[in-house]
Amino acid sequence: MPEMTLFKKLRELVHHNDKIDLDLDDIQATVLRERPEPYYGTHAMVRFDTAEGGRELLKRLLPHIASAEKWWDVKYAWTAAAISYEGLKKLGVPQDSLDSFPESFKVGMAGRAEHLFDVGENDPKHWEKPFGTGQVHLALTIFAENEENWQKALVIAEHELEATKGVTLLMREDFGAQPDSRNSLGYKDMISNPAIEGSGIKPFPGQGPAIKPGEFVLGYPGEAGVPLGMPKPEVLGKNGTFVALRKYHTNAGSFNRYLKENAEYTGGDAELLAAKLVGRWRSGAPLTLAPKEDDPELGHDPNRNNDFTYKNDPEGLEVPLGSHIRRMNPRDTKLELLTDVNIHRIIRRATAYGPAYDPKADSLAEDKVERGLYFIFISAKAMDTTEFLQKEWINKANFIGQGSERDPIVGLQDEDLTFTLPKEPVRQRLRGMDTFNVLRGGEYLFMPSLSALKWLSELK
């Protein structure tokens, strides 16, 4: 869209397209509003050393945490806040409230490694500290649409942290500022998020009917027609949601080498192979609509870049059945194991950190560059959904009849595994795929409503 960023376009769409029946002024902006594009920001992990310190920090931060109603009205940028189970305990949340949270949230992501297929090089024993230690009590994220506003917001956040006794900043990671908002492997990201009923934003073509809000925000009916169970009391649970945060390190050199070594299977075109692995060209143009060559104009048009089905590609000749986007949203693909796709959708707020991807760098040294992605999955049942996706759709392929193959982008690879490239008359099976994105850490978090954050800051 010339002369208009997606972020600004979304501003215009809000309040103009469907009946507003969610408490938008109480739901954190990050839940229902896309991050800016381009985007700048910071992730920060904080420990509450005392209950008083934690509550005081929440009180100080609350004015800077924007709602989905007025997410652009904050002074410089918006801040998102999410709290771990250990963080809620440290704040002094009553035991009966703590008991009302899901068991997987209480155990934490590291404790659920087996259910997430976080084994081998993704095992929590290899994670960066402080992830998985139980010390991450609060995760803060600042989003801004330009560097100046990001720096101003960062100064404010640093001041609030320094002025609060009884809290410790454990780590900080800056992100964003990638050319054309590409991710750590050079692909345009954040294209296919689900449309949410009542969010105030009309679905883009190809998104399908809006999904019931209760799948993403607590206190509202989901696809089954009833609200999911939520934490107690209501002031704590309603309008909140859960977050699965996963930090990945990207082996860009290994990815580039793999493309070069296997480009022969696509007629020597490494970029076409890169598109086959994901299901989109790096510009964001879907292979279904641009099967032969990239179409950047299509990739940048939200009214066209998601408007497709797999009706005419049941065998995966254009978009391989095991490609990343076809796994994560099968659409009308015939599934071997019947699944309601809508109840496994998640809101994604991915952010890229480190230097921009270089398509020509294929040395081992490139794998050591600190570059990667934070996958931020938001859902009213984020733990269950993330564990299902990780174990069934990412690290298996029975649901699409591809056996033991794994997601080529975020799957945990093994030297004996293959990637099937459907072709006529004979399919090709590519071997030697490395794990291109290695897990460096993660946390299960609860993202409270604004009223819940106030309630938490005033606990006695």
Short mmCIF file of C-alpha atoms in Angstrom, two decimals:
data_model
loop_
_atom_site.label_atom_id
_atom_site.label_comp_id
_atom_site.label_asym_id
_atom_site.label_seq_id
_atom_site.Cartn_x
_atom_site.Cartn_y
_atom_site.Cartn_z
CA MET A 1 0.00 0.00 0.00
CA PRO A 2 1.89 3.09 -1.20
CA GLU A 3 2.22 6.01 1.21
CA MET A 4 0.51 4.10 4.02
CA THR A 5 1.88 1.54 6.46
CA LEU A 6 -0.22 -1.45 7.46
CA PHE A 7 -0.24 -0.04 11.00
CA LYS A 8 -1.87 3.20 9.86
CA LYS A 9 -4.31 1.34 7.63
CA LEU A 10 -5.43 -0.75 10.61
CA ARG A 11 -6.08 2.44 12.58
CA GLU A 12 -8.59 3.47 9.93
CA LEU A 13 -10.29 0.09 9.93
CA VAL A 14 -10.93 -0.03 13.68
CA HIS A 15 -14.47 0.98 14.72
CA HIS A 16 -15.69 1.06 11.15
CA ASN A 17 -16.32 -2.54 10.27
CA ASP A 18 -18.16 -4.63 12.82
CA LYS A 19 -20.09 -4.39 16.02
CA ILE A 20 -17.83 -3.82 19.01
CA ASP A 21 -18.80 -6.19 21.78
CA LEU A 22 -15.45 -6.69 23.47
CA ASP A 23 -14.15 -4.53 26.31
CA LEU A 24 -11.51 -3.01 24.05
CA ASP A 25 -10.63 -0.37 26.63
CA ASP A 26 -9.63 -3.13 29.08
CA ILE A 27 -7.80 -5.57 26.78
CA GLN A 28 -4.10 -4.96 26.22
CA ALA A 29 -3.37 -3.57 22.76
CA THR A 30 -0.94 -6.34 21.84
CA VAL A 31 -3.71 -8.94 22.01
CA LEU A 32 -5.86 -7.47 19.22
CA ARG A 33 -3.67 -4.95 17.41
CA GLU A 34 -0.85 -5.73 15.00
CA ARG A 35 2.60 -4.47 15.84
CA PRO A 36 3.72 -1.46 13.77
CA GLU A 37 5.41 -1.92 10.43
CA PRO A 38 8.22 -1.00 10.39
CA TYR A 39 8.69 -1.77 14.05
CA TYR A 40 11.22 -1.03 16.79
CA GLY A 41 11.20 -2.34 20.32
CA THR A 42 12.61 -4.11 23.33
CA HIS A 43 11.86 -7.26 25.30
CA ALA A 44 12.73 -7.14 29.00
CA MET A 45 12.57 -9.90 31.61
CA VAL A 46 12.12 -8.75 35.21
CA ARG A 47 12.26 -10.48 38.59
CA PHE A 48 10.16 -9.35 41.54
CA ASP A 49 12.49 -9.47 44.54
CA THR A 50 9.68 -8.36 46.85
CA ALA A 51 5.90 -8.33 46.54
CA GLU A 52 5.88 -4.62 47.28
CA GLY A 53 8.41 -3.94 44.53
CA GLY A 54 6.44 -5.94 41.99
CA ARG A 55 3.20 -4.18 42.80
CA GLU A 56 4.86 -0.77 42.69
CA LEU A 57 6.37 -1.50 39.27
CA LEU A 58 2.98 -2.52 37.87
CA LYS A 59 1.48 0.69 39.23
CA ARG A 60 4.21 2.73 37.53
CA LEU A 61 3.93 0.91 34.23
CA LEU A 62 0.14 0.88 33.99
CA PRO A 63 -0.18 4.37 32.38
CA HIS A 64 2.12 3.21 29.57
CA ILE A 65 0.24 -0.01 28.76
CA ALA A 66 -2.14 0.79 25.93
CA SER A 67 -5.58 -0.73 25.44
CA ALA A 68 -6.95 -2.15 22.20
CA GLU A 69 -9.37 0.80 22.20
CA LYS A 70 -6.75 3.57 22.12
CA TRP A 71 -3.52 1.83 21.29
CA TRP A 72 -2.12 4.77 19.33
CA ASP A 73 -2.92 7.37 22.00
CA VAL A 74 0.08 6.51 24.19
CA LYS A 75 2.71 9.21 24.17
CA TYR A 76 5.51 7.48 22.28
CA ALA A 77 4.92 3.74 22.03
CA TRP A 78 2.92 1.06 23.74
CA THR A 79 4.07 -1.43 26.33
CA ALA A 80 2.75 -4.95 26.84
CA ALA A 81 3.02 -6.72 30.19
CA ALA A 82 2.69 -10.44 30.91
CA ILE A 83 3.28 -12.26 34.19
CA SER A 84 4.42 -15.81 34.93
CA TYR A 85 2.86 -18.10 37.52
CA GLU A 86 5.87 -17.54 39.78
CA GLY A 87 5.38 -13.80 39.30
CA LEU A 88 1.74 -14.01 40.39
CA LYS A 89 2.82 -15.96 43.47
CA LYS A 90 5.45 -13.36 44.29
CA LEU A 91 2.89 -10.55 44.00
CA GLY A 92 0.81 -12.23 46.68
CA VAL A 93 -2.13 -13.46 44.61
CA PRO A 94 -4.39 -15.51 46.94
CA GLN A 95 -3.96 -19.27 46.78
CA ASP A 96 -7.51 -19.93 45.59
CA SER A 97 -6.83 -17.65 42.62
CA LEU A 98 -3.52 -19.36 41.89
CA ASP A 99 -5.26 -22.74 42.00
CA SER A 100 -7.69 -21.60 39.29
CA PHE A 101 -4.94 -21.31 36.65
CA PRO A 102 -4.27 -24.19 34.20
CA GLU A 103 -1.78 -26.80 35.37
CA SER A 104 0.50 -26.34 32.36
CA PHE A 105 0.79 -22.63 33.16
CA LYS A 106 1.73 -23.43 36.75
CA VAL A 107 4.40 -25.93 35.68
CA GLY A 108 5.88 -23.54 33.13
CA MET A 109 7.30 -24.05 29.66
CA ALA A 110 10.52 -25.72 30.80
CA GLY A 111 8.52 -28.16 32.89
CA ARG A 112 6.38 -29.02 29.87
CA ALA A 113 9.34 -29.73 27.57
CA GLU A 114 8.20 -33.29 26.83
CA HIS A 115 4.77 -32.04 25.73
CA LEU A 116 6.39 -29.42 23.49
CA PHE A 117 8.90 -31.82 21.95
CA ASP A 118 11.66 -29.60 23.35
CA VAL A 119 14.34 -32.26 23.29
CA GLY A 120 17.85 -32.58 21.91
CA GLU A 121 19.34 -29.18 21.14
CA ASN A 122 16.01 -27.57 22.11
CA ASP A 123 16.09 -29.11 25.61
CA PRO A 124 15.71 -26.57 28.46
CA LYS A 125 19.13 -27.59 29.79
CA HIS A 126 20.58 -25.69 26.82
CA TRP A 127 18.47 -22.56 27.27
CA GLU A 128 19.86 -19.12 27.94
CA LYS A 129 19.37 -17.79 31.44
CA PRO A 130 17.02 -16.59 32.88
CA PHE A 131 14.57 -18.63 30.78
CA GLY A 132 13.29 -21.72 32.53
CA THR A 133 14.77 -20.78 35.91
CA GLY A 134 11.53 -19.60 37.54
CA GLN A 135 13.00 -16.11 37.94
CA VAL A 136 11.20 -14.46 35.00
CA HIS A 137 8.23 -12.90 36.80
CA LEU A 138 7.35 -10.14 34.34
CA ALA A 139 7.93 -9.90 30.59
CA LEU A 140 7.70 -6.40 29.14
CA THR A 141 7.63 -5.54 25.46
CA ILE A 142 7.82 -2.06 23.98
CA PHE A 143 6.52 -1.54 20.44
CA ALA A 144 7.11 1.66 18.46
CA GLU A 145 6.77 2.57 14.78
CA ASN A 146 9.97 4.63 14.59
CA GLU A 147 13.34 4.71 16.31
CA GLU A 148 12.83 8.11 17.95
CA ASN A 149 9.63 7.07 19.73
CA TRP A 150 11.18 3.75 20.73
CA GLN A 151 14.13 5.50 22.39
CA LYS A 152 11.85 7.91 24.23
CA ALA A 153 9.66 5.07 25.49
CA LEU A 154 12.75 3.13 26.51
CA VAL A 155 14.00 6.02 28.62
CA ILE A 156 10.64 6.10 30.42
CA ALA A 157 10.66 2.35 31.04
CA GLU A 158 14.25 2.43 32.31
CA HIS A 159 13.37 5.27 34.65
CA GLU A 160 10.40 3.36 36.10
CA LEU A 161 12.55 0.29 36.66
CA GLU A 162 15.37 2.22 38.29
CA ALA A 163 12.94 4.12 40.51
CA THR A 164 11.34 0.94 41.82
CA LYS A 165 12.98 -0.86 44.73
CA GLY A 166 12.58 -4.61 44.98
CA VAL A 167 12.78 -5.52 41.27
CA THR A 168 15.67 -6.69 39.09
CA LEU A 169 16.10 -6.43 35.33
CA LEU A 170 17.36 -9.89 34.30
CA MET A 171 17.78 -9.38 30.57
CA ARG A 172 16.98 -6.99 27.75
CA GLU A 173 16.86 -7.66 24.01
CA ASP A 174 16.24 -5.02 21.35
CA PHE A 175 14.48 -6.06 18.17
CA GLY A 176 13.08 -4.85 14.87
CA ALA A 177 14.35 -2.33 12.34
CA GLN A 178 14.73 -5.05 9.69
CA PRO A 179 14.40 -3.94 6.06
CA ASP A 180 10.77 -4.32 4.99
CA SER A 181 10.05 -5.85 8.42
CA ARG A 182 11.56 -9.19 7.32
CA ASN A 183 12.27 -11.99 9.77
CA SER A 184 15.63 -13.59 10.53
CA LEU A 185 15.53 -15.74 7.36
CA GLY A 186 14.53 -12.84 5.13
CA TYR A 187 10.78 -13.52 4.79
CA LYS A 188 8.06 -10.93 5.18
CA ASP A 189 6.26 -11.88 8.38
CA MET A 190 2.93 -11.39 10.17
CA ILE A 191 0.69 -11.96 7.16
CA SER A 192 -1.81 -14.60 8.21
CA ASN A 193 -3.15 -13.77 11.67
CA PRO A 194 -6.75 -14.83 12.36
CA ALA A 195 -9.60 -12.32 12.23
CA ILE A 196 -11.35 -12.00 15.59
CA GLU A 197 -15.05 -11.35 15.94
CA GLY A 198 -15.74 -8.12 17.80
CA SER A 199 -12.20 -6.77 17.47
CA GLY A 200 -13.41 -3.88 15.32
CA ILE A 201 -11.34 -4.94 12.32
CA LYS A 202 -12.98 -6.50 9.29
CA PRO A 203 -11.26 -9.68 8.01
CA PHE A 204 -8.97 -9.22 5.05
CA PRO A 205 -9.85 -11.30 1.97
CA GLY A 206 -8.80 -14.90 2.52
CA GLN A 207 -8.91 -14.82 6.31
CA GLY A 208 -12.30 -16.50 6.33
CA PRO A 209 -15.06 -15.74 8.85
CA ALA A 210 -13.90 -14.08 12.03
CA ILE A 211 -13.18 -16.54 14.86
CA LYS A 212 -15.14 -16.26 18.11
CA PRO A 213 -13.31 -13.97 20.57
CA GLY A 214 -13.33 -16.52 23.39
CA GLU A 215 -10.65 -18.48 21.55
CA PHE A 216 -8.29 -15.58 22.25
CA VAL A 217 -9.69 -13.49 25.12
CA LEU A 218 -11.02 -14.89 28.38
CA GLY A 219 -14.61 -14.24 29.39
CA TYR A 220 -16.26 -14.54 25.97
CA PRO A 221 -17.82 -17.43 24.01
CA GLY A 222 -15.43 -19.49 21.91
CA GLU A 223 -16.08 -21.61 18.84
CA ALA A 224 -18.00 -24.11 20.99
CA GLY A 225 -20.45 -21.35 21.98
CA VAL A 226 -19.40 -21.09 25.63
CA PRO A 227 -16.57 -19.24 27.41
CA LEU A 228 -13.49 -21.18 28.42
CA GLY A 229 -12.71 -21.51 32.11
CA MET A 230 -10.79 -18.53 33.39
CA PRO A 231 -8.77 -17.62 36.49
CA LYS A 232 -10.61 -16.29 39.52
CA PRO A 233 -11.71 -13.76 40.61
CA GLU A 234 -13.38 -12.33 37.51
CA VAL A 235 -11.47 -9.05 37.79
CA LEU A 236 -8.25 -11.04 37.36
CA GLY A 237 -9.37 -13.41 34.60
CA LYS A 238 -11.74 -11.53 32.33
CA ASN A 239 -10.24 -9.75 29.31
CA GLY A 240 -6.93 -11.46 29.95
CA THR A 241 -5.24 -14.14 27.89
CA PHE A 242 -2.23 -16.45 27.87
CA VAL A 243 1.07 -16.09 26.06
CA ALA A 244 3.67 -18.59 24.94
CA LEU A 245 6.97 -16.76 24.41
CA ARG A 246 9.74 -18.69 22.64
CA LYS A 247 13.15 -17.31 21.71
CA TYR A 248 14.89 -18.91 18.73
CA HIS A 249 18.43 -18.52 17.41
CA THR A 250 18.58 -18.62 13.60
CA ASN A 251 21.29 -20.54 11.77
CA ALA A 252 21.17 -18.39 8.65
CA GLY A 253 24.43 -19.77 7.23
CA SER A 254 23.14 -23.34 7.38
CA PHE A 255 19.90 -22.26 5.73
CA ASN A 256 21.72 -20.58 2.85
CA ARG A 257 23.97 -23.60 2.35
CA TYR A 258 20.94 -25.90 2.25
CA LEU A 259 19.29 -23.75 -0.43
CA LYS A 260 22.42 -23.79 -2.59
CA GLU A 261 23.02 -27.52 -2.20
CA ASN A 262 19.42 -28.41 -3.10
CA ALA A 263 18.55 -25.74 -5.66
CA GLU A 264 18.89 -28.34 -8.43
CA TYR A 265 15.53 -29.78 -7.39
CA THR A 266 13.84 -26.52 -8.43
CA GLY A 267 15.77 -26.10 -11.66
CA GLY A 268 18.66 -24.35 -9.95
CA ASP A 269 16.49 -21.65 -8.41
CA ALA A 270 17.43 -21.30 -4.73
CA GLU A 271 14.77 -18.64 -4.15
CA LEU A 272 12.06 -20.94 -5.48
CA LEU A 273 13.25 -23.64 -3.06
CA ALA A 274 13.13 -21.08 -0.23
CA ALA A 275 9.54 -20.35 -1.25
CA LYS A 276 8.68 -24.06 -1.33
CA LEU A 277 9.91 -24.54 2.23
CA VAL A 278 7.70 -21.75 3.56
CA GLY A 279 4.83 -21.65 1.04
CA ARG A 280 5.50 -17.99 0.26
CA TRP A 281 8.19 -16.05 -1.54
CA ARG A 282 10.30 -13.88 0.72
CA SER A 283 8.20 -10.88 -0.33
CA GLY A 284 5.14 -12.52 1.23
CA ALA A 285 3.56 -13.47 -2.11
CA PRO A 286 1.92 -16.90 -1.71
CA LEU A 287 3.07 -19.66 -4.05
CA THR A 288 -0.56 -20.51 -4.75
CA LEU A 289 -1.03 -17.14 -6.48
CA ALA A 290 2.53 -16.78 -7.81
CA PRO A 291 3.77 -20.34 -8.46
CA LYS A 292 6.54 -19.55 -10.95
CA GLU A 293 8.15 -16.29 -9.85
CA ASP A 294 8.00 -13.77 -7.04
CA ASP A 295 5.47 -10.92 -7.12
CA PRO A 296 6.52 -8.32 -4.51
CA GLU A 297 3.52 -6.11 -5.23
CA LEU A 298 1.23 -9.04 -4.40
CA GLY A 299 3.25 -9.81 -1.28
CA HIS A 300 2.74 -6.28 0.06
CA ASP A 301 -1.01 -6.12 -0.58
CA PRO A 302 -3.01 -7.34 2.46
CA ASN A 303 -6.15 -7.45 0.34
CA ARG A 304 -4.59 -10.11 -1.92
CA ASN A 305 -1.63 -11.82 -0.21
CA ASN A 306 -3.79 -14.08 1.95
CA ASP A 307 -6.73 -14.58 -0.41
CA PHE A 308 -6.23 -18.16 -1.54
CA THR A 309 -7.09 -21.81 -0.84
CA TYR A 310 -5.45 -25.12 -1.70
CA LYS A 311 -8.48 -26.39 -3.61
CA ASN A 312 -6.57 -26.71 -6.88
CA ASP A 313 -3.38 -28.02 -5.27
CA PRO A 314 -4.39 -31.13 -3.30
CA GLU A 315 -1.10 -32.94 -3.98
CA GLY A 316 1.09 -29.98 -3.05
CA LEU A 317 2.65 -29.53 -6.48
CA GLU A 318 2.63 -25.75 -6.01
CA VAL A 319 2.73 -25.53 -2.21
CA PRO A 320 4.24 -28.67 -0.62
CA LEU A 321 2.01 -30.29 1.98
CA GLY A 322 4.85 -30.05 4.50
CA SER A 323 5.64 -26.37 3.91
CA HIS A 324 5.56 -24.08 6.92
CA ILE A 325 2.39 -22.10 6.16
CA ARG A 326 0.44 -25.16 5.07
CA ARG A 327 1.25 -26.89 8.34
CA MET A 328 0.39 -23.91 10.53
CA ASN A 329 -2.87 -23.15 8.68
CA PRO A 330 -3.97 -26.10 6.51
CA ARG A 331 -7.01 -24.15 5.27
CA ASP A 332 -8.94 -26.54 3.02
CA THR A 333 -6.17 -29.15 2.77
CA LYS A 334 -7.52 -32.67 3.19
CA LEU A 335 -6.31 -33.83 6.63
CA GLU A 336 -5.58 -37.45 7.44
CA LEU A 337 -6.46 -36.74 11.08
CA LEU A 338 -9.64 -34.67 11.32
CA THR A 339 -9.09 -31.41 13.18
CA ASP A 340 -11.08 -28.22 13.65
CA VAL A 341 -8.50 -25.76 12.35
CA ASN A 342 -10.21 -22.74 13.97
CA ILE A 343 -9.65 -23.99 17.52
CA HIS A 344 -5.92 -24.31 16.87
CA ARG A 345 -5.39 -20.78 15.53
CA ILE A 346 -3.14 -18.42 17.45
CA ILE A 347 -2.39 -14.72 17.35
CA ARG A 348 1.26 -14.21 16.42
CA ARG A 349 3.40 -11.24 17.40
CA ALA A 350 6.81 -12.34 16.15
CA THR A 351 9.81 -10.02 16.49
CA ALA A 352 13.24 -10.39 14.86
CA TYR A 353 16.46 -9.50 16.67
CA GLY A 354 20.03 -9.15 15.48
CA PRO A 355 21.43 -7.99 12.13
CA ALA A 356 19.44 -8.28 8.92
CA TYR A 357 19.49 -11.58 7.06
CA ASP A 358 22.16 -11.85 4.35
CA PRO A 359 21.18 -14.28 1.56
CA LYS A 360 24.80 -14.58 0.40
CA ALA A 361 26.35 -15.52 3.75
CA ASP A 362 26.70 -19.29 4.02
CA SER A 363 29.72 -19.75 6.27
CA LEU A 364 29.71 -21.47 9.65
CA ALA A 365 30.51 -18.08 11.17
CA GLU A 366 27.10 -16.81 10.05
CA ASP A 367 25.43 -19.40 12.30
CA LYS A 368 27.21 -17.88 15.29
CA VAL A 369 25.85 -14.36 14.69
CA GLU A 370 23.30 -13.42 17.37
CA ARG A 371 20.25 -13.35 15.15
CA GLY A 372 16.82 -14.84 15.58
CA LEU A 373 13.16 -14.56 16.43
CA TYR A 374 10.89 -14.22 19.40
CA PHE A 375 7.71 -16.16 18.65
CA ILE A 376 4.90 -14.70 20.76
CA PHE A 377 1.77 -16.84 20.61
CA ILE A 378 -1.42 -15.41 22.14
CA SER A 379 -4.52 -17.46 22.86
CA ALA A 380 -7.02 -18.09 25.66
CA LYS A 381 -5.52 -21.60 25.70
CA ALA A 382 -2.01 -20.76 24.55
CA MET A 383 -0.40 -23.63 26.45
CA ASP A 384 -2.64 -26.33 24.96
CA THR A 385 -2.50 -24.83 21.47
CA THR A 386 1.28 -24.36 21.46
CA GLU A 387 1.84 -27.90 22.72
CA PHE A 388 -0.51 -29.31 20.09
CA LEU A 389 1.19 -27.36 17.29
CA GLN A 390 4.68 -28.23 18.49
CA LYS A 391 4.07 -31.94 18.87
CA GLU A 392 1.56 -32.67 16.11
CA TRP A 393 1.82 -30.10 13.33
CA ILE A 394 5.44 -28.89 13.60
CA ASN A 395 7.35 -32.02 14.63
CA LYS A 396 5.10 -34.63 13.01
CA ALA A 397 3.30 -34.82 9.70
CA ASN A 398 0.78 -37.64 10.09
CA PHE A 399 -2.08 -35.14 9.89
CA ILE A 400 -1.16 -34.40 6.25
CA GLY A 401 0.07 -37.89 5.38
CA GLN A 402 3.78 -36.98 5.43
CA GLY A 403 4.85 -39.39 8.18
CA SER A 404 7.82 -38.32 10.30
CA GLU A 405 8.75 -35.18 8.33
CA ARG A 406 9.01 -31.97 10.34
CA ASP A 407 8.42 -28.30 9.72
CA PRO A 408 11.38 -27.09 7.63
CA ILE A 409 11.55 -23.69 9.34
CA VAL A 410 10.90 -24.26 13.07
CA GLY A 411 10.94 -28.06 13.33
CA LEU A 412 13.63 -29.96 15.25
CA GLN A 413 15.47 -31.81 12.50
CA ASP A 414 17.28 -35.14 12.46
CA GLU A 415 19.83 -36.42 9.93
CA ASP A 416 17.51 -39.25 8.87
CA LEU A 417 14.55 -36.97 8.11
CA THR A 418 13.49 -35.75 4.68
CA PHE A 419 11.45 -32.97 3.09
CA THR A 420 9.13 -34.04 0.29
CA LEU A 421 8.99 -31.84 -2.79
CA PRO A 422 6.03 -33.07 -4.88
CA LYS A 423 6.85 -33.15 -8.59
CA GLU A 424 5.63 -34.89 -11.72
CA PRO A 425 6.26 -37.60 -12.67
CA VAL A 426 8.32 -38.41 -9.53
CA ARG A 427 8.43 -36.62 -6.19
CA GLN A 428 11.77 -35.54 -4.75
CA ARG A 429 12.88 -36.17 -1.17
CA LEU A 430 15.44 -33.69 0.09
CA ARG A 431 17.83 -34.75 2.84
CA GLY A 432 20.43 -33.17 5.10
CA MET A 433 18.25 -30.44 6.59
CA ASP A 434 19.62 -28.78 9.74
CA THR A 435 17.56 -27.24 12.52
CA PHE A 436 17.47 -23.71 11.18
CA ASN A 437 15.86 -22.16 14.28
CA VAL A 438 17.16 -23.50 17.59
CA LEU A 439 15.22 -22.81 20.78
CA ARG A 440 17.11 -20.63 23.25
CA GLY A 441 14.40 -20.30 25.89
CA GLY A 442 10.78 -19.63 26.62
CA GLU A 443 8.07 -18.93 29.17
CA TYR A 444 4.35 -19.40 29.65
CA LEU A 445 2.81 -16.09 30.70
CA PHE A 446 -0.54 -14.56 31.59
CA MET A 447 -1.38 -11.22 29.97
CA PRO A 448 -3.86 -9.55 32.33
CA SER A 449 -6.40 -6.90 31.41
CA LEU A 450 -5.70 -3.31 32.43
CA SER A 451 -8.17 -3.60 35.31
CA ALA A 452 -6.47 -6.83 36.40
CA LEU A 453 -3.08 -5.12 36.41
CA LYS A 454 -4.55 -2.41 38.63
CA TRP A 455 -6.01 -5.09 40.92
CA LEU A 456 -2.64 -6.82 41.12
CA SER A 457 -0.84 -3.56 41.89
CA GLU A 458 -3.21 -2.96 44.83
CA LEU A 459 -3.02 -6.40 46.45
CA LYS A 460 -2.58 -6.31 50.20
#
